[in-house]
Structure formats: structure tokens, C-alpha cells
Coordinates of C-alpha atoms in Angstrom, one line a residue:
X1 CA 3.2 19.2 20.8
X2 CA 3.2 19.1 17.0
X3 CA 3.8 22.7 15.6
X4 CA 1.3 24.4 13.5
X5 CA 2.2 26.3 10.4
X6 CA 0.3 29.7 10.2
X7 CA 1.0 30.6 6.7
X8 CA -2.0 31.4 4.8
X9 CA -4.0 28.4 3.6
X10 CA -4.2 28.8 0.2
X11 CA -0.3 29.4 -0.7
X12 CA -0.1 25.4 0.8
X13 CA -0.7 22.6 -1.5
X14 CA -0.1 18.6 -0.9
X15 CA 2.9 19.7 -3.3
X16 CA 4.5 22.1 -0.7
X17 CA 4.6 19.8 2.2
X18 CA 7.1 17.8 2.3
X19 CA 5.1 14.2 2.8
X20 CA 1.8 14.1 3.2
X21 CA 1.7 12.9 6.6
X22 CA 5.2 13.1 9.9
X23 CA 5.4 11.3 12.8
X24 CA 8.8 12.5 14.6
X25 CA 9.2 10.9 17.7
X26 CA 5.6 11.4 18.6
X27 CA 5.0 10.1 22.7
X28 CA 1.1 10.0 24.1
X29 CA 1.2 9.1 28.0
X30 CA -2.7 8.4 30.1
X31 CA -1.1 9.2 33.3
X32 CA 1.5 6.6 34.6
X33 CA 0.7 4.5 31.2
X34 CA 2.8 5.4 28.3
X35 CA 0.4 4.0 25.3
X36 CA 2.3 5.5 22.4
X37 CA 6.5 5.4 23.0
X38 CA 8.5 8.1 20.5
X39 CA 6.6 6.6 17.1
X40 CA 8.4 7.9 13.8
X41 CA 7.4 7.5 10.0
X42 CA 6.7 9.4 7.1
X43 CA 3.7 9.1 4.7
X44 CA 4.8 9.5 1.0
X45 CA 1.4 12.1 -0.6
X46 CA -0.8 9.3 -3.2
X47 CA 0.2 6.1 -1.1
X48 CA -2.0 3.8 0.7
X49 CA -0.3 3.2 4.5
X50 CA -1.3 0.7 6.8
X51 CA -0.7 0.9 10.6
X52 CA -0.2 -2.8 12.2
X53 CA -0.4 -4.2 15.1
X54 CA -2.2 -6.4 17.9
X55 CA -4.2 -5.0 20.6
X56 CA -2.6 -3.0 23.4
X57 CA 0.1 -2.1 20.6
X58 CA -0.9 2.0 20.0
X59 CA -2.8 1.6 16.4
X60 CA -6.1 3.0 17.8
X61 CA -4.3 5.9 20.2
X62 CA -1.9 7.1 17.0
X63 CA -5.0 7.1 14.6
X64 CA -6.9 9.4 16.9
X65 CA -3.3 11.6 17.3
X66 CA -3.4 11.6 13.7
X67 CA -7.2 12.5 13.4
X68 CA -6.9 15.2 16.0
X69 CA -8.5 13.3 18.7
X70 CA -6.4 13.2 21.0
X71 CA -3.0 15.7 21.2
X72 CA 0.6 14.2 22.1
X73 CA 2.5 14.6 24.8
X74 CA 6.1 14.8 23.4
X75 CA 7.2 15.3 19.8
X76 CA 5.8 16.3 16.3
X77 CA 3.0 15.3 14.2
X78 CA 2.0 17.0 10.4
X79 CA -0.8 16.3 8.3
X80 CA -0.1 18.2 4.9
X81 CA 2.4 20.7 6.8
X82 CA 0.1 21.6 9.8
X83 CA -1.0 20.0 12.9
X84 CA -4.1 18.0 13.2
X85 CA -5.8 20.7 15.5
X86 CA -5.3 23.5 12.8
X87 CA -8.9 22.6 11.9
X88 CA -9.3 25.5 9.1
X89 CA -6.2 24.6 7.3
X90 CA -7.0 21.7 6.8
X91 CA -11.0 21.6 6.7
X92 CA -12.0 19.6 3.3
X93 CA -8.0 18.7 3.2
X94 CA -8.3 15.6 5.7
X95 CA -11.2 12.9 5.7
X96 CA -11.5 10.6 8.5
X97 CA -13.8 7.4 9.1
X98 CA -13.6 5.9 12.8
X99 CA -14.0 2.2 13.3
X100 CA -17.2 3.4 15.4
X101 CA -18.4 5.8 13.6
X102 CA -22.4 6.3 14.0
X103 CA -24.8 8.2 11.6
X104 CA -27.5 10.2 13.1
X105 CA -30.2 7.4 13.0
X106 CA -33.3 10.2 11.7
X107 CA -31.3 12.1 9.3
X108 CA -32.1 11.3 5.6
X109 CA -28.4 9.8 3.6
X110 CA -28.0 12.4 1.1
X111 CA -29.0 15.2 3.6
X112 CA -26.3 14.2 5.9
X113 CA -23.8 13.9 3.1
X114 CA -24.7 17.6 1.9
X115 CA -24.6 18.9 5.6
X116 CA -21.0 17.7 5.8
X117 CA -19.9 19.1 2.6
X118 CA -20.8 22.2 3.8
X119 CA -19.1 21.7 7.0
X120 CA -15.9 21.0 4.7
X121 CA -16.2 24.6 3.1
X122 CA -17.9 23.1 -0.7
X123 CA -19.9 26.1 -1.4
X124 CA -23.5 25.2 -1.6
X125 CA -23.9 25.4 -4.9
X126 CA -21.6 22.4 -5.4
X127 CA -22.9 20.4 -2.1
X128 CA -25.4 18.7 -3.9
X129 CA -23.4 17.3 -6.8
X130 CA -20.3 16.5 -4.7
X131 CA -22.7 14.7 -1.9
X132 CA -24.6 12.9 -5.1
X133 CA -21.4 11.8 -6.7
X134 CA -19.6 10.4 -3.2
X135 CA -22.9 8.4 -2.5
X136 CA -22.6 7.1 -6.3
X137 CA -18.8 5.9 -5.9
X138 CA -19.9 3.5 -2.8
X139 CA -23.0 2.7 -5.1
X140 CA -25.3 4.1 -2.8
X141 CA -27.1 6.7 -5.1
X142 CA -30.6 5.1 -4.4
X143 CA -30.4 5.5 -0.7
X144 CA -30.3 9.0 -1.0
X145 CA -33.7 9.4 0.8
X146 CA -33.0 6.5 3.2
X147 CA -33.1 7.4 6.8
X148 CA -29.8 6.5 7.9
X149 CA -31.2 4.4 11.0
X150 CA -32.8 1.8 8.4
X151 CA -29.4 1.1 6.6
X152 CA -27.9 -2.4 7.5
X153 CA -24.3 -2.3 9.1
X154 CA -23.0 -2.9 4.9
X155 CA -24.6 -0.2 3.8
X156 CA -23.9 2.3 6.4
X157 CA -20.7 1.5 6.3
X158 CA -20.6 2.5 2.7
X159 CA -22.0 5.7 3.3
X160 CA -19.4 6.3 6.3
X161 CA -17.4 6.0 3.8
X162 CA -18.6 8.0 1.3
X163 CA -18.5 10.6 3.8
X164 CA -14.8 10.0 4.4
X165 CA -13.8 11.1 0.6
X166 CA -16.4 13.5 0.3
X167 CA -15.1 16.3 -2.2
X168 CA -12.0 14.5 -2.6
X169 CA -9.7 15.2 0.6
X170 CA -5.6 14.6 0.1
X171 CA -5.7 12.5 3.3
X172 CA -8.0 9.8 4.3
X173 CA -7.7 8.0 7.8
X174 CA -9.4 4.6 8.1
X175 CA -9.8 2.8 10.7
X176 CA -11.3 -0.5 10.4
X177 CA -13.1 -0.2 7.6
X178 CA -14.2 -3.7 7.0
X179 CA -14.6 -4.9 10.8
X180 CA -17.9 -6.4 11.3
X181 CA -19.1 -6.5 7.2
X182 CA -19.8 -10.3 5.5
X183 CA -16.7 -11.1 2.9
X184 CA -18.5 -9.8 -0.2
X185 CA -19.1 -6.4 1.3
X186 CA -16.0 -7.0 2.7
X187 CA -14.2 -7.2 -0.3
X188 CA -16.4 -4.5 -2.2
X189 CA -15.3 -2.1 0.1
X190 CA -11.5 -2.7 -0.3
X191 CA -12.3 -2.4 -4.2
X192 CA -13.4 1.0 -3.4
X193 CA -10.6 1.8 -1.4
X194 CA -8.1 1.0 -3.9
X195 CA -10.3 3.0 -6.6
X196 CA -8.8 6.0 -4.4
X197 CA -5.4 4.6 -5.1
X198 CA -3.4 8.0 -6.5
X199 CA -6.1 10.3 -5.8
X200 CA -5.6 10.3 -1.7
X201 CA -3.3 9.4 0.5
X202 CA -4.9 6.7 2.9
X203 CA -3.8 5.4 6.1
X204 CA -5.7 2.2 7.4
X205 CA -5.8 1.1 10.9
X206 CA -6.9 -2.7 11.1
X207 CA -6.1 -6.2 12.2
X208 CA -7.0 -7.7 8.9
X209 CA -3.6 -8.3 7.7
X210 CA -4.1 -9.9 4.4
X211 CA -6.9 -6.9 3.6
X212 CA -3.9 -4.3 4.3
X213 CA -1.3 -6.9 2.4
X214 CA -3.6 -6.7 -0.5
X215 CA -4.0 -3.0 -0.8
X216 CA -1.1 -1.0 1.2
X217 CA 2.1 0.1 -0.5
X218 CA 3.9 0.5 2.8
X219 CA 3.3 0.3 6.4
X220 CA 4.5 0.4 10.5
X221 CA 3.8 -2.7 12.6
X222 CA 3.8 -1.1 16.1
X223 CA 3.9 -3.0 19.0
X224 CA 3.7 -2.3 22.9
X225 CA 3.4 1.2 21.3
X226 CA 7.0 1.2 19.7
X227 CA 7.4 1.0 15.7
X228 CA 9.2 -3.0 15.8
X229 CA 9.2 -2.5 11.6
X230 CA 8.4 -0.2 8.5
X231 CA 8.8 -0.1 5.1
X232 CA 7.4 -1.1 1.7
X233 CA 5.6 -4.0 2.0
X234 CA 8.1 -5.9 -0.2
X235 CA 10.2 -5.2 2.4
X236 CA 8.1 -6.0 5.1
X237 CA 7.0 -9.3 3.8
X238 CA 10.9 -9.8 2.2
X239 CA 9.7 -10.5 -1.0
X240 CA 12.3 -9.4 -2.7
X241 CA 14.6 -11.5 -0.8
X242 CA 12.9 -14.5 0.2
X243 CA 10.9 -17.4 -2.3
X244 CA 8.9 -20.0 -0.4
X245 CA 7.8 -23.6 -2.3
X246 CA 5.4 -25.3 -1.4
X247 CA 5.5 -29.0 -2.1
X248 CA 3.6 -32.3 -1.5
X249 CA 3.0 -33.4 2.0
X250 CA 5.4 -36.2 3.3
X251 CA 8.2 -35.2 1.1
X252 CA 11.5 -35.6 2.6
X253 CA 15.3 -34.7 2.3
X254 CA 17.4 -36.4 -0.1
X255 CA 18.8 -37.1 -3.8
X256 CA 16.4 -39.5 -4.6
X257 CA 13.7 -38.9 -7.3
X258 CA 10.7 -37.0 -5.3
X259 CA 12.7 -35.6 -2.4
X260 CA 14.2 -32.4 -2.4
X261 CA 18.0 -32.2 -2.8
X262 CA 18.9 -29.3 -0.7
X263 CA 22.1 -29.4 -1.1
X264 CA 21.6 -29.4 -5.5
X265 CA 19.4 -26.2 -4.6
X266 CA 22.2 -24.4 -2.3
X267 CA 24.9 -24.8 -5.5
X268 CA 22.5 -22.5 -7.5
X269 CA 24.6 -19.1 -8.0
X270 CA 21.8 -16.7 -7.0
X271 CA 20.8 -18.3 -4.0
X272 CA 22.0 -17.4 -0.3
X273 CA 20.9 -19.8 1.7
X274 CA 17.8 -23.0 1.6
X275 CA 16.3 -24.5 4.5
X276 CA 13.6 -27.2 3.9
X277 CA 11.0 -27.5 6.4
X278 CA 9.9 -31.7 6.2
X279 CA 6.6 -31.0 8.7
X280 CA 5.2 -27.8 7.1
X281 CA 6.7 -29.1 3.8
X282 CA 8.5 -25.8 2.8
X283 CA 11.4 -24.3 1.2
X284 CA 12.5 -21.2 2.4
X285 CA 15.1 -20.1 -0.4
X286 CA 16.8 -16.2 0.4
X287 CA 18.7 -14.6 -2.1
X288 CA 20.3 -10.9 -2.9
X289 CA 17.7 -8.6 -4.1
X290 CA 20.5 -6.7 -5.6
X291 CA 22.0 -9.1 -7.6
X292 CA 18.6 -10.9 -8.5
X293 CA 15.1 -10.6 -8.8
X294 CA 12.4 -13.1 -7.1
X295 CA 11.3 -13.8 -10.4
X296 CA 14.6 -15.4 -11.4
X297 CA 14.9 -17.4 -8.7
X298 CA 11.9 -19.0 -8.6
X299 CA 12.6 -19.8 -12.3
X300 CA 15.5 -21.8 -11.5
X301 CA 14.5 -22.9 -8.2
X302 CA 11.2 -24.5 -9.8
X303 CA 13.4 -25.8 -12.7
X304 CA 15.7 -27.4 -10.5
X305 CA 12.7 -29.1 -8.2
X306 CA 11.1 -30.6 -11.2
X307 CA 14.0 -31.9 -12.8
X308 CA 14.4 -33.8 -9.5
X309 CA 10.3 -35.2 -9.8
X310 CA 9.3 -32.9 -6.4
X311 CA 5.6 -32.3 -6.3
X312 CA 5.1 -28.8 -5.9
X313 CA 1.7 -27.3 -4.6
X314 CA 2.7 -23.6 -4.2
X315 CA 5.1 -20.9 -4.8
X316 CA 5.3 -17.3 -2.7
X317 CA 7.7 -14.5 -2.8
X318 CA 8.4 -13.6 1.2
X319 CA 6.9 -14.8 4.0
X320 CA 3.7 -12.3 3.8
X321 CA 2.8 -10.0 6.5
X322 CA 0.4 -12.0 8.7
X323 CA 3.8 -14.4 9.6
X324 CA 5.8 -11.1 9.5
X325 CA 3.5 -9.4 12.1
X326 CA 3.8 -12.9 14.1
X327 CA 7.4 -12.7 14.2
X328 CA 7.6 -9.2 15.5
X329 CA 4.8 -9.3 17.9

């Protein structure tokens, strides 16, 4: 079981733990099932994490370990320094939103909003303005008087949300928090998120991979409840290793005007190995992130492709994390 620190709450800042959120080897068994197999990472404070990873692989079951939901069987798990159960030390600290998350169908938006920000200590005198001002940064203000059962699924959403980073928590745990919305809402709501970039640290659970590609700085890409990978997502997605060209369909291999010389690309200094794929029509180029930078590469590699009269339709550095999750998975 995760230990909790009883030190007095207000001689622990974000600053005095040492990340903002540690997994250490962290088990959770449902009888004979073991759905969550000694997981380990660390959460840097200010970063935005992602947790990855297809169904069955232990996203949902270490989201609600990390929430407080559920408690693990074996090993250690810190939010800020304490344990997700020590509810007081970290009241107003942690925000959560659950993928299902429900608001009470007859209760009026902003009086919801001020209830919980008096559950999360904000003295009543400040309720109002913090409830008013978390409603206004999901661009809700006008639903303040709004029962919350005649919101659509978008705009509840929003205010689910809202109630996530009310008063400004130094963790935030997301799960799914564009499942089910249309694109535009979809993408509004990831504009919001990364409005909080800095100010929280946020950890999103979700199966939209190019949504947490987008907006994550780092992440774990769990699978059969084991962490298979994590990292940065440069280092996830290898894009500080790895450029991939995209060029006209039917190209082939060879030295003639059009086609791609491989071998004219593998004499370049910089680069470690080419391998040109004639049916997806791809170059996959890898070099040594510490002797060069993607940027270079692609320089030359583009230089040396259009010298040679390829058609090119598309460059990308790494292979990005939907084909990284596909590899590992």
C-alpha cells in the first residue's frame, strides 16, 4: 500500500515533493486476475502525461489507483508526496474528471460549481468568484443558471471540466475527456487543456492517440497491465532519431531520374541506416540524435531527393505514437 506522509499540510508544497506524481512498482489484483502488474513512472510537477494503451491494458484500473478509487495491492503510489486516500492533504490539491462522470441532472451549473468549491476548502467568500471564473475558462459563463440535466453531452462536458480545475489544483487526472464529443468540441476542449499547460500537472487517460500526441510531453503505453514503453514523446515517437519521406505513389528503387537512389542516401554522413518501402512509398531514414538533429537531416535528405527529381508528398520526424502504440501492443 502506498504510504501516507502525516506531516502537516501546510509545510508541503508541489515544490517539496519530489515529482508531482510516483508509481513504484504499483500491483492491483481482482482476485485470481492481476489487472495492473508492478507499473512504475514518475510525473515531472507542470507536465502534461498521457497514459496509453488498448483495452484490457490497466489505463482505466491505474487512473482510479491514482484518483483514490481503488487502493493497490503491492507497492507505492504518491500524489504531491501523500497517498491518494490522504483526502485532507490533498483536498483542493488534486482535480479529477472520470470518463463517466454524471452531473446531478436538477442542480443549477454555477450552484454545483460553488458547492464543490466549498467541498475543496475555498472559503465562501471566494466560492463564487472561483466557480464564476472556472465556468468562464470552458466558456460556459452563460449557463450559470442552466439546470445541468438540459446541457448537451459538449457542454456538460465542459462544465465537468470546469469542475476538474476548479480553484486551480496542482494535479489534474483526465480520463477521456473528449470520448463521445463531435471534432469541433472535440478540439475546443484539448485547446483548453493545453491553456493549463504550466499551471497543473495533467495526466490523460484515452485511446485518442493523436489527441495525446498533440498535447502530452511524455507518457506510458501499458499493455496487459505492464508499462511496454515511457518516455518523452520524442522519444516515444523516435523523432529525434527517425525522419520519414513520403513520396509519390509508384516510385521505385534505382538511379534513374524519379526513383529513389538508396544507396546515394545511405553515403550521407549523418545518416545510420535507409530503408525504402516501394508499396507504402516511404523512406524510413535513422540517424544519431547525438551527433545530429532531425532538422539537419531532413535538410539534406530532401536536398538529396530532389536533386534526383523524386516527387515528395510528405516529411515526418519518427514514426508518431499511433504506429508506436501498434508496435508495442
Amino acid at each position: 500500500m502506498a504510504e501516507v506522509d502525516s506531516g502537516p499540510r501546510s509545510k508541503r508544497t508541489k515544490k517539496d515533493a519530489e515529482a508531482a506524481v510516483r508509481l513504484r512498482k504499483v500491483t492491483k489484483r481482482f482476485g485470481a486476475k492481476t489487472a495492473v502488474d508492478a507499473v512504475s513512472f514518475t510525473i515531472e510537477a507542470g507536465t502534461v502525461f498521457g497514459l496509453i494503451g488498448p483495452n484490457g491494458a490497466g489505463k482505466t484500473t491505474t487512473f482510479s489507483m491514482m484518483a483514490g478509487y481503488l487502493h493497490p495491492t503491492e507497492g507505492s503510489l504518491e500524489i504531491l508526496g501523500f497517498a491518494p486516500s490522504a483526502v485532507d492533504e490533498l483536498r483542493s490539491r488534486l482535480g479529477v474528471l472520470p470518463q463517466d462522470a454524471l452531473l446531478p441532472a436538477n442542480d443549477h451549473v454555477g450552484e454545483l460549481l460553488v458547492h464543490m468549491a466549498r467541498l475543496q476548502d475555498i472559503p465562501a467568500g471566494k466560492a463564487l468568484e472561483q466557480a464564476k471564473q472556472a465556468l468562464a475558462e470552458v466558456e460556459g459563463g452563460d449557463w450559470w443558471n442552466q439546470r445541468c440535466g438540459s446541457l448537451s453531452h459538449g457542454m456538460a462536458k465542459r462544465v465537468a471540466l470546469a469542475q476538474a480545475f476548479l480553484g486551480n489544483p496542482d494535479v489534474v487526472l483526465l480520463d477521456e475527456p473528449t470520448a463521445g464529443l463531435d471534432p469541433r468540441v472535440a478540439y475546443e476542449m484539448r485547446q483548453l487543456v493545453k491553456a493549463k499547460k504550466g499551471r497543473s500537472t495533467i495526466v490523460i487517460s484515452s485511446h485518442n492517440l493523436q489527441e495525446l500526441e498533440e498535447i502530452c510531453d511524455s507518457a506510458a503505453i501499458l499493455d496487459r497491465g505492464r508499462v511496454v514503453a515511457q518516455g518523452t514523446m520524442s522519444e516515444l515517437t523516435a523523432a529525434n532519431e527517425e525522419v520519414r519521406v513520403k513520396v509519390k505513389a509508384g516510385t521505385r528503387r534505382g538511379s534513374q531520374p524519379g526513383q529513389v537512389n538508396v544507396a546515394k542516401l545511405q553515403e550521407l554522413e549523418m545518416v545510420r541506416t535507409v530503408d525504402f518501402d516501394e508499396e507504402s512509398s516511404e523512406i524510413a531514414i535513422t540517424f544519431e540524435r547525438s551527433k545530429v538533429d532531425a532538422e539537419t537531416v531532413i535538410g539534406h535528405v530532401l536536398w538529396n531527393l530532389l536533386q534526383a527529381e523524386v516527387k515528395i508528398s510528405g516529411v515526418t520526424k519518427g514514426r508518431g505514437l499511433e504506429q508506436r502504440v501498434m508496435d508495442l501492443t
